[in-house]
Coordinates of C-alpha atoms and ligand atoms in Angstrom, one line a residue:
Chain A
M1 CA 179.6 151.4 59.2
T2 CA 181.5 152.2 55.0
T3 CA 178.9 151.2 52.4
N4 CA 180.2 151.1 48.8
T5 CA 178.9 149.5 45.8
N6 CA 181.5 146.2 45.0
S7 CA 180.4 144.4 41.5
A8 CA 183.8 143.0 42.0
G9 CA 182.5 139.2 42.9
S10 CA 179.5 140.2 45.4
G11 CA 177.1 139.6 42.5
G12 CA 175.9 143.8 42.8
K13 CA 175.8 143.8 46.7
T14 CA 176.9 146.7 48.5
R15 CA 179.8 146.6 50.6
H16 CA 179.2 147.5 53.6
E17 CA 181.6 147.7 57.0
V18 CA 180.4 146.5 60.5
C19 CA 183.7 147.5 62.2
P20 CA 187.1 146.2 63.0
V21 CA 187.5 142.3 63.3
S22 CA 188.8 143.5 66.7
E23 CA 185.8 144.5 67.8
L24 CA 184.2 141.3 67.1
P25 CA 185.8 138.3 68.4
P26 CA 184.2 134.8 69.1
G27 CA 181.2 134.3 70.6
K28 CA 180.4 138.0 70.1
K29 CA 177.2 139.3 67.9
K30 CA 176.8 143.2 66.5
I31 CA 173.2 144.5 65.7
V32 CA 173.7 146.8 62.6
Q33 CA 171.6 149.0 60.3
V34 CA 171.6 148.9 56.6
G35 CA 169.1 151.0 54.5
N36 CA 165.7 150.0 56.7
L37 CA 167.1 145.8 56.9
T38 CA 168.6 145.0 60.6
I39 CA 170.9 142.3 60.4
G40 CA 172.8 140.7 63.3
V41 CA 176.7 139.8 62.7
F42 CA 178.2 137.4 64.1
N43 CA 181.3 135.5 64.7
V44 CA 181.4 131.7 66.0
K45 CA 184.3 130.4 67.1
G46 CA 186.3 132.4 64.4
E47 CA 183.9 132.4 61.4
F48 CA 181.8 135.0 60.5
Y49 CA 177.5 135.4 59.8
A50 CA 174.9 137.4 59.6
L51 CA 171.2 136.9 60.4
A52 CA 168.4 138.9 59.4
N53 CA 167.6 140.3 62.9
V54 CA 163.8 139.4 62.7
C55 CA 161.8 136.0 63.8
P56 CA 160.1 134.6 60.8
H57 CA 157.3 133.7 63.7
Q58 CA 155.8 136.8 64.4
L59 CA 158.9 139.4 63.8
A60 CA 160.8 140.0 66.9
P61 CA 164.2 141.3 67.0
L62 CA 165.9 137.4 66.3
C63 CA 169.0 138.0 67.0
E64 CA 169.6 139.9 70.5
G65 CA 168.8 136.8 71.5
R66 CA 170.3 134.5 73.2
V67 CA 173.6 133.0 71.3
T68 CA 173.6 129.1 72.8
C69 CA 173.3 125.7 71.9
E70 CA 171.3 122.7 71.1
T71 CA 170.4 119.7 73.2
I72 CA 169.3 116.4 72.3
A73 CA 169.1 113.3 73.9
P74 CA 171.1 110.4 73.7
E75 CA 168.3 108.9 75.6
V76 CA 165.1 109.5 77.1
G77 CA 165.9 111.5 80.8
E78 CA 169.5 112.1 79.2
Y79 CA 170.4 116.1 77.9
E80 CA 173.6 116.5 75.7
L81 CA 174.5 120.3 75.0
I82 CA 175.8 120.3 71.5
R83 CA 176.7 123.1 68.9
E84 CA 177.6 125.1 71.9
G85 CA 177.5 129.0 70.4
E86 CA 176.6 128.0 66.7
I87 CA 172.1 128.6 68.1
I88 CA 170.8 131.9 67.8
Q89 CA 167.6 132.0 70.6
C90 CA 164.6 133.8 69.6
P91 CA 163.4 136.4 72.7
W92 CA 160.5 136.1 72.2
H93 CA 159.0 132.5 71.7
G94 CA 162.4 130.7 71.9
W95 CA 162.8 129.7 68.5
K96 CA 166.4 128.1 67.8
F97 CA 168.5 129.2 64.6
D98 CA 171.1 127.6 63.5
I99 CA 173.3 131.0 63.1
A100 CA 175.4 129.6 59.8
T101 CA 172.2 128.9 57.7
G102 CA 169.3 131.2 59.0
N103 CA 167.3 126.9 59.7
S104 CA 165.0 126.8 62.5
V105 CA 166.4 124.0 64.6
F106 CA 162.9 122.3 65.0
N107 CA 162.2 122.4 61.0
P108 CA 165.3 123.4 59.7
H109 CA 163.9 122.6 56.2
K110 CA 161.2 124.6 56.3
L111 CA 161.4 127.6 58.3
S112 CA 164.9 130.0 58.4
T113 CA 165.3 133.2 58.9
P114 CA 167.6 135.2 55.5
T115 CA 171.5 135.0 56.0
F116 CA 173.5 137.7 54.6
D117 CA 176.8 137.7 52.7
V118 CA 180.1 138.3 56.0
A119 CA 183.3 138.5 54.7
V120 CA 187.0 139.4 56.7
E121 CA 188.7 142.0 54.8
T122 CA 191.7 145.0 54.8
P123 CA 190.0 147.8 53.2
P124 CA 191.7 149.8 50.4
T125 CA 193.1 152.8 51.3
D126 CA 190.9 155.6 51.3
D127 CA 192.1 158.9 50.9
D128 CA 189.3 161.4 50.1
G129 CA 188.6 162.4 53.8
E130 CA 184.1 161.6 53.5
D131 CA 183.0 161.0 56.0
E132 CA 182.7 157.2 56.3
T133 CA 180.1 156.2 59.3
A134 CA 176.8 157.1 57.1
N135 CA 175.9 155.0 54.1
E136 CA 175.5 155.8 51.2
D137 CA 172.0 157.5 51.8
G138 CA 173.3 158.9 54.5
T139 CA 171.6 157.0 57.4
D140 CA 174.1 156.5 60.4
V141 CA 174.7 153.1 61.8
E142 CA 175.2 151.8 64.6
G143 CA 177.7 151.2 66.7
S144 CA 179.6 153.8 64.2
D145 CA 181.3 155.8 67.2
Q146 CA 183.8 153.7 67.4
Q147 CA 184.8 152.9 64.1
A148 CA 185.4 156.4 63.3
E149 CA 188.8 155.5 65.4
Y150 CA 189.3 152.9 63.3
G151 CA 190.2 152.3 59.8
T152 CA 192.8 154.2 57.1
E153 CA 192.9 157.3 59.9
L154 CA 194.6 155.8 62.2
M155 CA 197.9 154.4 60.1
G156 CA 197.9 158.0 59.3
D157 CA 200.0 159.9 61.3
Q158 CA 201.4 157.0 63.0
P159 CA 204.1 154.8 60.5
P160 CA 203.5 151.3 61.1
I161 CA 206.5 149.3 63.0
D162 CA 205.2 146.5 61.6
T163 CA 203.8 147.0 58.9
Y164 CA 202.4 143.1 59.2
E165 CA 200.9 143.5 62.1
V166 CA 198.8 146.8 61.3
E167 CA 197.2 145.6 58.6
V168 CA 196.0 143.5 61.0
E169 CA 194.6 145.1 63.3
A170 CA 193.4 147.3 60.6
E171 CA 190.6 144.1 59.4
V172 CA 187.2 144.9 59.0
V173 CA 184.0 142.9 59.1
V174 CA 182.2 143.2 55.7
L175 CA 178.4 142.6 55.0
Y176 CA 177.4 142.7 51.6
V177 CA 173.7 143.0 51.5
Chain B
M1 CA 129.7 97.3 50.9
S2 CA 128.4 101.4 50.6
Q3 CA 126.8 102.8 53.4
Q4 CA 124.3 106.6 53.9
P5 CA 125.2 108.5 55.8
R6 CA 123.0 108.4 58.4
S7 CA 121.9 108.8 62.5
G8 CA 124.6 106.1 63.8
S9 CA 125.3 105.5 59.8
R10 CA 126.5 101.7 60.4
A11 CA 125.0 99.2 58.7
R12 CA 127.0 94.7 57.8
D13 CA 126.8 92.6 55.5
P14 CA 126.3 90.0 58.1
D15 CA 127.3 87.6 55.4
D16 CA 130.7 89.2 54.7
G17 CA 132.4 88.9 57.6
N18 CA 133.5 92.3 57.9
L19 CA 132.9 93.4 61.8
S20 CA 130.8 96.7 61.9
L21 CA 130.5 97.6 65.7
V22 CA 133.0 97.6 68.1
D23 CA 132.0 99.5 71.9
C24 CA 135.4 100.3 73.0
D25 CA 133.6 101.2 76.8
V26 CA 131.2 98.9 78.3
H27 CA 131.1 98.1 82.5
P28 CA 130.9 94.7 83.9
Y29 CA 129.4 95.2 87.3
L30 CA 129.9 92.8 90.6
R31 CA 126.4 91.5 91.4
D32 CA 127.7 92.0 94.9
E33 CA 131.6 93.2 96.2
D34 CA 132.2 90.7 98.8
D35 CA 131.6 87.6 95.4
L36 CA 135.5 88.9 95.2
I37 CA 136.7 88.1 98.2
P38 CA 137.2 84.3 97.6
Y39 CA 140.1 85.8 95.0
L40 CA 141.9 88.0 97.0
P41 CA 144.3 86.1 98.7
K42 CA 144.3 84.9 101.9
N43 CA 146.0 87.2 103.9
F44 CA 143.6 89.8 103.3
Q45 CA 140.2 87.8 103.0
S46 CA 139.5 89.2 106.2
Q47 CA 139.9 92.4 105.9
G48 CA 136.8 92.5 102.7
V49 CA 136.4 94.2 100.0
F50 CA 137.4 97.7 100.5
Y51 CA 137.8 100.7 97.7
P52 CA 137.7 105.4 98.6
K53 CA 133.6 105.8 97.2
G54 CA 131.0 108.8 96.8
Y55 CA 133.0 112.2 97.5
W56 CA 130.0 113.4 94.9
S57 CA 126.9 111.8 95.2
S58 CA 125.0 111.7 91.3
P59 CA 121.3 112.9 91.7
I60 CA 119.9 111.1 89.1
G61 CA 121.8 108.1 90.2
V62 CA 125.1 107.1 88.1
P63 CA 124.2 103.4 86.7
R64 CA 121.0 103.8 84.0
E65 CA 117.6 102.5 85.9
D66 CA 116.1 100.3 82.9
A67 CA 119.5 98.7 82.9
H68 CA 118.7 95.6 86.1
P69 CA 118.7 92.4 84.8
D70 CA 115.7 90.7 85.1
D71 CA 116.1 89.5 88.9
G72 CA 117.1 93.3 90.2
G73 CA 120.8 93.6 90.7
P74 CA 123.1 96.0 89.9
P75 CA 122.4 97.4 86.1
G76 CA 125.2 95.4 84.0
S77 CA 125.9 92.7 86.8
D78 CA 124.0 89.9 83.9
P79 CA 126.6 89.3 80.7
A80 CA 122.7 87.5 79.3
K81 CA 120.8 90.9 80.2
V82 CA 124.1 93.4 78.1
A83 CA 123.8 90.5 75.4
D84 CA 120.4 91.0 75.3
Q85 CA 119.9 95.2 75.8
L86 CA 123.2 95.8 73.7
L87 CA 125.0 93.6 72.5
D88 CA 122.4 92.0 70.0
P89 CA 120.0 95.4 69.3
F90 CA 123.1 97.1 68.2
D91 CA 124.7 94.0 66.6
I92 CA 127.9 94.9 68.7
D93 CA 131.0 92.7 67.5
Y94 CA 132.6 93.7 70.7
A95 CA 132.9 95.2 73.2
I96 CA 135.7 96.2 75.4
L97 CA 134.9 95.9 79.5
T98 CA 136.6 98.2 81.4
G99 CA 136.3 97.7 84.4
G100 CA 134.5 99.8 87.2
G101 CA 134.0 100.4 90.9
P102 CA 136.7 98.2 92.6
S103 CA 139.0 97.4 89.6
L104 CA 139.4 101.3 88.6
A105 CA 139.3 102.7 92.3
A106 CA 142.5 100.4 92.7
S107 CA 144.8 102.8 91.9
T108 CA 143.7 105.5 94.8
L109 CA 144.3 103.6 97.4
P110 CA 146.8 104.1 99.8
N111 CA 147.5 100.2 100.3
T112 CA 150.1 99.3 97.6
Y113 CA 149.7 95.4 98.0
Y114 CA 146.1 95.4 98.7
A115 CA 145.6 97.9 95.5
G116 CA 147.4 95.5 94.0
A117 CA 145.9 92.0 95.0
L118 CA 142.3 93.9 94.5
T119 CA 142.7 94.1 90.5
S120 CA 144.3 90.5 90.8
A121 CA 141.2 89.3 92.2
Y122 CA 138.9 91.6 89.4
N123 CA 141.1 90.4 87.0
D124 CA 139.7 86.8 88.2
W125 CA 136.4 87.0 88.8
L126 CA 136.0 88.9 84.7
I127 CA 137.5 85.8 83.1
D128 CA 135.1 83.5 85.2
D129 CA 132.2 85.4 85.4
W130 CA 132.4 87.0 82.0
L131 CA 134.7 86.0 80.1
S132 CA 133.7 82.7 80.1
A133 CA 130.1 83.7 78.8
D134 CA 130.1 85.8 75.7
D135 CA 132.9 85.9 73.6
R136 CA 132.1 88.9 71.9
F137 CA 132.8 90.4 75.7
L138 CA 137.5 91.5 75.5
G139 CA 138.6 91.9 79.1
S140 CA 140.4 94.7 80.3
I141 CA 143.5 93.5 82.5
S142 CA 143.0 95.8 85.7
V143 CA 146.2 97.0 87.8
A144 CA 146.8 99.5 90.4
T145 CA 149.9 101.8 88.4
Q146 CA 150.8 103.0 92.4
N147 CA 152.3 99.6 92.3
P148 CA 154.1 99.8 88.4
E149 CA 155.7 95.9 89.6
H150 CA 152.6 93.5 91.2
S151 CA 150.9 95.2 88.1
A152 CA 153.6 94.3 84.9
K153 CA 153.6 90.3 87.0
E154 CA 149.1 90.7 86.7
I155 CA 149.9 91.5 82.1
H156 CA 152.1 89.0 82.1
R157 CA 150.4 86.8 84.0
L158 CA 147.2 87.0 81.7
A159 CA 148.6 88.1 78.7
D160 CA 148.1 85.3 76.9
H161 CA 144.7 84.6 77.3
P162 CA 142.8 85.0 74.4
Q163 CA 139.9 87.3 75.4
M164 CA 141.8 89.9 77.0
A165 CA 142.5 92.8 74.5
Q166 CA 144.5 95.7 77.2
V167 CA 146.2 96.4 80.9
I168 CA 143.4 99.2 82.4
A169 CA 143.2 101.6 85.1
G170 CA 142.0 104.2 86.6
S171 CA 143.6 108.2 85.6
A172 CA 144.0 109.3 89.7
T173 CA 147.1 109.3 90.3
R174 CA 149.0 111.1 92.7
I175 CA 152.5 111.9 89.8
P176 CA 151.4 112.0 86.2
L177 CA 151.3 109.1 84.6
G178 CA 154.5 109.8 82.5
Q179 CA 157.0 109.5 84.8
R180 CA 159.4 106.9 84.8
N181 CA 158.1 105.3 88.0
Y182 CA 155.5 103.7 86.8
W183 CA 157.8 102.4 83.1
P184 CA 157.4 98.9 84.3
I185 CA 153.8 98.5 83.1
Y186 CA 154.1 100.1 80.0
E187 CA 156.6 97.4 79.4
A188 CA 155.4 95.0 80.1
A189 CA 152.8 96.1 78.1
E190 CA 154.7 96.7 75.3
E191 CA 156.1 93.4 75.2
E192 CA 152.2 91.7 75.7
G193 CA 151.3 94.1 72.8
L194 CA 148.9 94.4 74.3
P195 CA 147.6 99.0 74.6
F196 CA 147.6 100.6 77.8
A197 CA 144.1 102.5 79.0
I198 CA 143.0 104.5 81.4
H199 CA 139.4 105.6 82.2
V200 CA 138.2 108.6 84.3
G201 CA 136.3 108.1 87.2
P202 CA 138.5 107.8 90.9
E203 CA 140.0 111.7 90.5
G204 CA 139.9 113.3 93.3
R205 CA 139.4 110.0 95.9
A206 CA 141.9 108.9 98.7
F207 CA 145.6 110.3 98.3
T208 CA 145.7 111.4 94.6
N209 CA 144.9 114.6 92.8
P210 CA 141.7 116.8 92.4
P211 CA 139.8 115.9 89.6
S212 CA 141.1 119.5 88.6
G213 CA 144.5 121.4 89.5
A214 CA 141.7 123.7 91.0
G215 CA 140.9 121.9 93.8
Y216 CA 137.9 120.0 95.0
P217 CA 134.4 120.8 92.9
N218 CA 131.6 121.1 94.7
S219 CA 128.8 118.9 93.4
Y220 CA 128.5 115.7 90.7
F221 CA 127.8 118.4 88.4
E222 CA 130.9 120.5 88.1
R223 CA 133.1 117.0 89.0
H224 CA 132.0 115.5 86.1
T225 CA 132.5 118.4 84.1
V226 CA 135.9 119.7 84.9
L227 CA 137.5 115.7 84.3
P228 CA 139.1 115.8 81.0
A229 CA 141.2 118.6 82.5
N230 CA 143.3 115.3 84.4
F231 CA 143.2 113.7 80.9
M232 CA 144.8 116.5 79.6
G233 CA 147.4 116.6 82.5
Q234 CA 148.0 112.4 81.7
L235 CA 148.7 113.1 77.8
V236 CA 151.0 115.5 77.8
S237 CA 153.2 114.3 80.6
M238 CA 152.9 111.1 78.3
V239 CA 154.1 112.3 75.6
L240 CA 156.5 114.6 77.2
E241 CA 158.0 113.0 79.6
G242 CA 159.1 110.1 76.0
V243 CA 157.2 107.4 76.6
F244 CA 156.4 106.8 73.0
V245 CA 160.4 107.2 72.7
E246 CA 161.1 104.6 75.3
F247 CA 158.3 102.4 73.7
P248 CA 157.5 103.1 70.2
D249 CA 155.0 100.1 70.4
L250 CA 152.7 101.3 73.2
N251 CA 149.1 102.3 72.4
F252 CA 147.5 104.4 75.1
V253 CA 144.3 105.1 75.1
M254 CA 141.9 107.6 76.6
I255 CA 138.4 106.8 77.8
E256 CA 136.0 109.0 78.8
G257 CA 137.5 112.1 78.7
G258 CA 136.0 113.9 76.6
F259 CA 137.7 114.4 73.1
G260 CA 136.8 118.2 72.1
W261 CA 139.7 119.6 74.0
V262 CA 142.8 117.0 72.4
P263 CA 142.7 119.5 69.2
H264 CA 143.9 122.9 71.5
V265 CA 146.2 120.4 73.4
L266 CA 148.2 119.2 70.5
W267 CA 148.3 122.5 69.2
R268 CA 150.0 123.5 72.4
M269 CA 152.2 121.4 72.3
D270 CA 153.6 121.1 68.9
K271 CA 153.6 125.4 69.8
N272 CA 155.8 124.9 73.0
W273 CA 158.1 122.2 71.7
K274 CA 159.0 124.6 69.1
G275 CA 160.8 127.0 71.8
L276 CA 160.9 124.3 75.1
K277 CA 161.9 121.1 73.3
E278 CA 165.7 122.0 75.3
Q279 CA 163.4 120.2 78.1
A280 CA 162.1 117.5 76.3
P281 CA 164.9 116.8 73.6
W282 CA 164.5 113.4 73.6
L283 CA 160.8 114.2 71.2
E284 CA 162.1 113.6 67.6
R285 CA 158.7 115.0 66.4
P286 CA 156.8 117.3 67.3
P287 CA 154.3 115.6 70.2
S288 CA 151.3 115.7 68.3
E289 CA 153.0 113.5 66.4
Y290 CA 153.2 110.7 68.8
V291 CA 149.3 110.8 69.9
R292 CA 148.2 110.1 66.2
R293 CA 150.7 107.4 66.8
N294 CA 150.4 105.8 69.2
V295 CA 147.3 107.5 71.7
R296 CA 143.6 107.1 70.8
F297 CA 140.1 108.3 73.0
T298 CA 136.6 107.3 72.8
T299 CA 133.9 109.0 71.7
Q300 CA 131.6 109.2 75.2
P301 CA 130.2 111.5 76.2
I302 CA 129.8 112.8 73.1
E303 CA 130.9 116.6 72.7
E304 CA 127.5 118.0 71.5
P305 CA 128.8 122.1 70.1
E306 CA 125.7 124.2 68.9
K307 CA 126.6 122.9 65.5
S308 CA 126.8 119.1 64.7
E309 CA 129.2 120.4 61.5
H310 CA 130.9 121.8 64.1
L311 CA 132.2 118.3 65.7
L312 CA 132.5 117.0 62.4
Q313 CA 135.9 120.1 62.6
I314 CA 136.9 119.1 66.4
F315 CA 137.3 115.4 64.3
E316 CA 138.5 116.8 61.9
M317 CA 141.5 118.7 64.1
M318 CA 142.3 115.9 65.8
H319 CA 142.4 113.6 62.7
A320 CA 140.0 111.3 64.1
E321 CA 140.1 109.2 61.4
E322 CA 143.5 107.2 62.7
T323 CA 142.3 108.6 66.8
V324 CA 138.8 107.5 67.3
M325 CA 136.9 104.7 68.5
F326 CA 133.5 104.4 69.2
A327 CA 131.8 104.1 73.4
S328 CA 128.9 103.1 74.2
D329 CA 129.7 103.5 78.9
Y330 CA 126.8 101.0 78.7
P331 CA 125.4 101.0 81.6
H332 CA 126.0 104.3 83.0
W333 CA 123.6 107.3 82.4
D334 CA 125.8 109.6 80.9
G335 CA 126.2 107.1 78.0
D336 CA 125.5 107.0 74.1
S337 CA 123.3 105.0 72.1
P338 CA 125.2 103.1 69.2
A339 CA 122.3 104.6 67.1
H340 CA 122.2 107.5 68.0
G341 CA 124.5 109.2 70.5
L342 CA 126.9 110.9 67.1
P343 CA 125.6 112.4 64.3
P344 CA 125.8 111.7 60.7
L345 CA 129.1 110.7 60.1
P346 CA 131.2 110.0 56.2
E347 CA 131.5 107.2 54.7
G348 CA 135.2 106.7 56.0
L349 CA 135.0 108.4 58.7
S350 CA 132.1 106.5 60.1
N351 CA 134.2 103.3 60.2
A352 CA 137.4 104.2 61.5
I353 CA 135.1 105.2 64.6
Y354 CA 132.6 102.4 64.6
H355 CA 135.1 99.8 64.1
E356 CA 138.1 99.7 61.7
N357 CA 139.9 102.3 64.6
A358 CA 139.1 99.6 67.5
Q359 CA 140.2 96.6 64.4
E360 CA 143.1 98.3 64.3
L361 CA 144.7 98.4 68.0
Y362 CA 143.0 95.5 69.3
G363 CA 144.5 92.9 66.7
L364 CA 140.4 91.8 65.8
Ligands
FES401 S1 159.1 135.8 67.3 FE1 160.6 134.4 67.0 S2 159.6 132.5 68.6 FE2 158.1 134.2 68.3

């Protein structure tokens, strides 16, 4: 994952490239390490969200749970599944959280897990050849192996036939922490 | 009116018209069980009065030895004696009669038609022999839960009687009380504005489940100790099945099943609700909130922890100022004295437990 400081429009947060968009299709999630934070990045129906991978209950790795739905009841004895794919369920005791807001389903106003800003960006061209798979502090990030195949290097030797399409392929999911 | 906390801290100004004590569990006994036969429908009269009894025998008896009527009938069988021994000396404003013998055991009878008929007979006898004897007696409409259709009819038949305060059944069941087959009973009770109560006792008799899921206990001692296990199962079933969502105005009274376990069950339900609420998605609030709103527990047999302040802590944990009502269980051996059964309580809690909660529940 590529990390640099982006002071423009991100409130002084640090910019971390998570992966190419193509690696995180709708319904998928990726868990990445940023410094000493573990963060789950989710693609929910084309929208990207990021949650701390920590359950506020007993600090389980929340984002390793199932991506699921909420169950409501139009009547006693009836079940209706709503918001399919929008909920993460803690792998330990099953508490559910809204992926978009980090709010718990059962007590949304009082209990939540932190969220982070995510964006989809075309990465800036980078010719200095630095290793971009490590964070600024030198720690490796999870999933960095695959990421080496993408980014600016891919476009190096083979000039794009269709510039527009290549740029779409090259879009990356970026986390601001 | 100010009261000093003291043992059984109650005081009533006789002139202010306020209640001071409602006893939520008093048992009227039949002088002779055959007294019910004339009240049975003709087709059942030749079969007499029968219901599953026994199973466990108490070495010290179940009724109090000192409660026999002066003419020697069974304890608790003479309304005048109950007035002399309980209502008058303790200045009890109302005593809720909770049935006994055939009425509470009716829910264990395999023959559902006979079970229904037996409860109807008992109810008519209760009106004739007890409710008419003293207007401080309030009755409970006995029903046989394994026959919900008859139960609902019985509730509608008797709800207008001015001294009928609630519906009651023995707590023994084949399947837990929250399940939908019982709902005609709750619908009728809610419609008539009567609480639905259960009373311990007949668990395990005939086809019903044993007093705890562990199986049949060996002794009366063992069985009496585990009776709350059934109440835990019934309460959790009533709440999680959504009875209080479907029937928000139904009150549920749990009589003589103890209450020390209530905080534990409330915490456990609320904790599980966080992870498992998808199995009861109709619960809009944490389960404990339905208990506070819809369920009441009676005090007898009062929990006697090592330190009496622990009892106050249990009361605090279960919001006793809203949920607990005094009961003596007269004339049973494990009953509590209205004056000395409970330790001193703070004034507000004392008023709530000794009369206010019952006044509100029963509209007194
Ligand atoms: S640690 Fe997540 S639900 Fe308990």
